[in-house]
């Protein structure tokens, strides 16, 4: 799922959530704020350099009570 952007105010409990990212290219941030629905889907697709970096949820971050942890799985290119 692509990271959604919305100008509308989020519903309570449905706003942005911080997630931890593991793996992937070195210039991808290690933490990211995404909408709650993205976290519940278990997949994050980040647009980057003419393609997408794909991450899948693997559980909680190593820190107890930390943000959800997503691990890099693959990179795809945008279809022309």
XYZ file of N, CA and C in Angstrom:
240
model
N 0.839 -1.172 0.000
C 0.000 0.000 0.000
C 0.881 1.231 0.000
N 0.524 2.213 -0.800
C 1.252 3.466 -0.856
C 0.908 4.303 0.357
N 1.853 5.052 0.850
C 1.618 5.911 1.997
C 0.603 6.978 1.598
N -0.579 6.990 2.237
C -1.596 7.953 1.854
C -1.340 9.318 2.476
N -1.774 10.354 1.793
C -1.733 11.687 2.374
C -3.148 12.217 2.341
N -3.542 12.877 3.401
C -4.912 13.367 3.486
C -4.923 14.722 4.149
N -5.689 15.648 3.585
C -5.829 16.969 4.179
C -6.893 16.952 5.268
N -7.739 15.927 5.286
C -8.802 15.836 6.277
C -8.224 15.472 7.640
N -8.892 15.944 8.681
C -8.458 15.620 10.043
C -8.666 14.133 10.295
N -7.673 13.451 10.887
C -7.821 12.014 11.136
C -8.849 11.736 12.219
N -9.485 10.591 12.134
C -10.417 10.160 13.164
C -9.625 9.767 14.403
N -10.219 9.869 15.594
C -9.504 9.448 16.798
C -9.032 8.004 16.673
N -7.770 7.746 17.008
C -7.209 6.407 16.915
C -6.852 6.003 15.497
N -7.020 6.903 14.544
C -6.748 6.597 13.142
C -5.701 7.534 12.545
N -5.073 8.336 13.360
C -4.091 9.302 12.883
C -2.754 8.666 12.575
N -1.737 9.498 12.387
C -0.400 8.993 12.073
C 0.178 8.137 13.203
N 0.936 7.125 12.806
C 1.591 6.205 13.734
C 3.067 6.152 13.353
N 3.944 6.164 14.343
C 5.365 6.015 14.053
C 5.698 4.540 13.906
N 6.465 4.206 12.857
C 6.907 2.824 12.633
C 8.424 2.809 12.513
N 9.032 1.673 12.814
C 10.468 1.479 12.651
C 10.698 0.666 11.380
N 11.700 1.081 10.587
C 12.036 0.366 9.356
C 13.388 -0.304 9.507
N 13.500 -1.517 8.983
C 14.733 -2.296 9.081
C 15.118 -2.778 7.690
N 16.387 -2.625 7.350
C 16.874 -3.085 6.049
C 16.631 -2.057 4.970
N 16.879 -2.451 3.735
C 16.689 -1.553 2.607
C 17.877 -0.626 2.406
N 17.749 0.304 1.470
C 18.833 1.241 1.170
C 19.209 2.091 2.382
N 20.459 2.500 2.446
C 20.970 3.255 3.587
C 20.298 4.619 3.746
N 19.812 5.205 2.652
C 19.222 6.540 2.763
C 17.729 6.543 3.102
N 17.141 5.372 3.306
C 15.749 5.298 3.753
C 15.752 5.544 5.261
N 14.865 6.432 5.747
C 14.849 6.708 7.191
C 14.557 5.452 8.010
N 15.055 5.400 9.211
C 14.844 4.238 10.096
C 13.517 4.324 10.836
N 12.930 5.509 10.910
C 11.588 5.668 11.468
C 10.777 6.503 10.493
N 9.469 6.313 10.533
C 8.583 6.978 9.586
C 7.216 7.102 10.224
N 6.509 8.171 9.917
C 5.130 8.320 10.392
C 4.200 8.027 9.225
N 3.298 7.080 9.421
C 2.328 6.687 8.393
C 0.936 6.671 9.015
N -0.070 6.664 8.160
C -1.437 6.614 8.663
C -1.722 5.243 9.288
N -2.586 5.225 10.272
C -2.930 4.013 11.025
C -3.341 2.868 10.110
N -4.115 3.162 9.056
C -4.584 2.113 8.147
C -3.431 1.388 7.462
N -2.338 2.097 7.190
C -1.169 1.477 6.558
C -0.571 0.437 7.493
N -0.474 0.758 8.764
C 0.087 -0.171 9.750
C -0.797 -1.405 9.862
N -2.108 -1.226 9.849
C -3.009 -2.375 9.989
C -2.956 -3.291 8.769
N -2.603 -2.749 7.597
C -2.468 -3.581 6.391
C -1.215 -4.458 6.436
N -0.214 -4.060 7.211
C 0.994 -4.857 7.350
C 2.025 -4.672 6.258
N 1.784 -3.745 5.322
C 2.737 -3.488 4.239
C 2.875 -1.995 4.028
N 4.092 -1.558 3.735
C 4.364 -0.160 3.436
C 5.112 -0.113 2.112
N 4.688 0.806 1.243
C 5.331 0.991 -0.060
C 5.768 2.452 -0.133
N 7.091 2.686 -0.107
C 7.631 4.039 -0.070
C 8.147 4.427 -1.453
N 7.599 5.517 -2.055
C 8.127 5.975 -3.342
C 9.554 6.493 -3.171
N 10.460 6.064 -4.063
C 11.859 6.470 -3.949
C 12.580 6.270 -5.279
N 13.194 7.332 -5.804
C 14.048 7.273 -6.998
C 13.435 6.495 -8.162
N 12.218 6.828 -8.549
C 11.588 6.185 -9.695
C 11.094 4.773 -9.436
N 10.938 4.412 -8.191
C 10.451 3.085 -7.845
C 9.827 3.095 -6.462
N 9.696 1.925 -5.887
C 9.120 1.791 -4.550
C 9.961 0.838 -3.721
N 10.145 1.184 -2.457
C 10.773 0.288 -1.477
C 9.629 -0.351 -0.704
N 9.617 -1.672 -0.634
C 8.540 -2.416 0.021
C 9.012 -2.955 1.370
N 8.171 -2.758 2.377
C 8.436 -3.240 3.733
C 7.215 -4.010 4.218
N 7.438 -5.070 4.995
C 6.350 -5.845 5.589
C 6.531 -5.905 7.096
N 5.422 -5.889 7.795
C 5.459 -5.902 9.254
C 5.954 -7.246 9.768
N 6.877 -7.174 10.740
C 7.415 -8.390 11.347
C 7.164 -8.427 12.851
N 6.497 -7.430 13.395
C 6.201 -7.401 14.820
C 6.511 -6.053 15.412
N 6.801 -6.061 16.706
C 7.165 -4.831 17.408
C 8.658 -4.589 17.255
N 9.075 -3.366 17.471
C 10.503 -3.074 17.397
C 11.216 -3.741 18.566
N 12.544 -3.878 18.470
C 13.291 -4.554 19.533
C 13.105 -3.927 20.911
N 12.880 -2.614 20.962
C 12.642 -1.964 22.251
C 11.240 -2.345 22.726
N 11.140 -2.785 23.942
C 9.837 -3.175 24.487
C 8.868 -2.002 24.399
N 7.714 -2.263 23.832
C 6.709 -1.218 23.712
C 7.016 -0.211 22.622
N 7.994 -0.502 21.767
C 8.365 0.404 20.695
C 7.371 0.362 19.551
N 7.656 1.137 18.517
C 6.744 1.182 17.372
C 6.741 -0.133 16.589
N 5.715 -0.349 15.766
C 5.681 -1.542 14.916
C 6.925 -1.587 14.030
N 7.468 -2.781 13.821
C 8.689 -2.958 13.034
C 8.342 -3.525 11.664
N 8.853 -2.867 10.626
C 8.667 -3.301 9.246
C 10.032 -3.598 8.647
N 10.164 -4.738 7.987
C 11.426 -5.157 7.377
C 11.337 -5.022 5.861
N 12.420 -4.528 5.254
C 12.489 -4.357 3.804
C 12.386 -5.715 3.130
N 11.592 -5.780 2.047
C 11.444 -7.043 1.327
C 11.951 -6.960 -0.112
N 11.679 -5.847 -0.796
C 12.088 -5.745 -2.196
C 11.952 -4.316 -2.685
N 12.466 -4.079 -3.877
C 12.301 -2.807 -4.566
C 11.665 -3.087 -5.922
N 10.713 -2.256 -6.317
C 10.117 -2.363 -7.643
C 10.266 -1.028 -8.352
N 10.243 -1.066 -9.675
C 10.313 0.152 -10.488
C 8.919 0.539 -10.925
N 8.724 1.839 -11.125
C 7.443 2.342 -11.613
C 7.280 1.910 -13.059
N 6.123 1.378 -13.396
C 5.858 0.956 -14.783
C 5.744 2.187 -15.675
N 6.286 2.080 -16.867
C 6.229 3.219 -17.793
C 5.113 3.079 -18.767
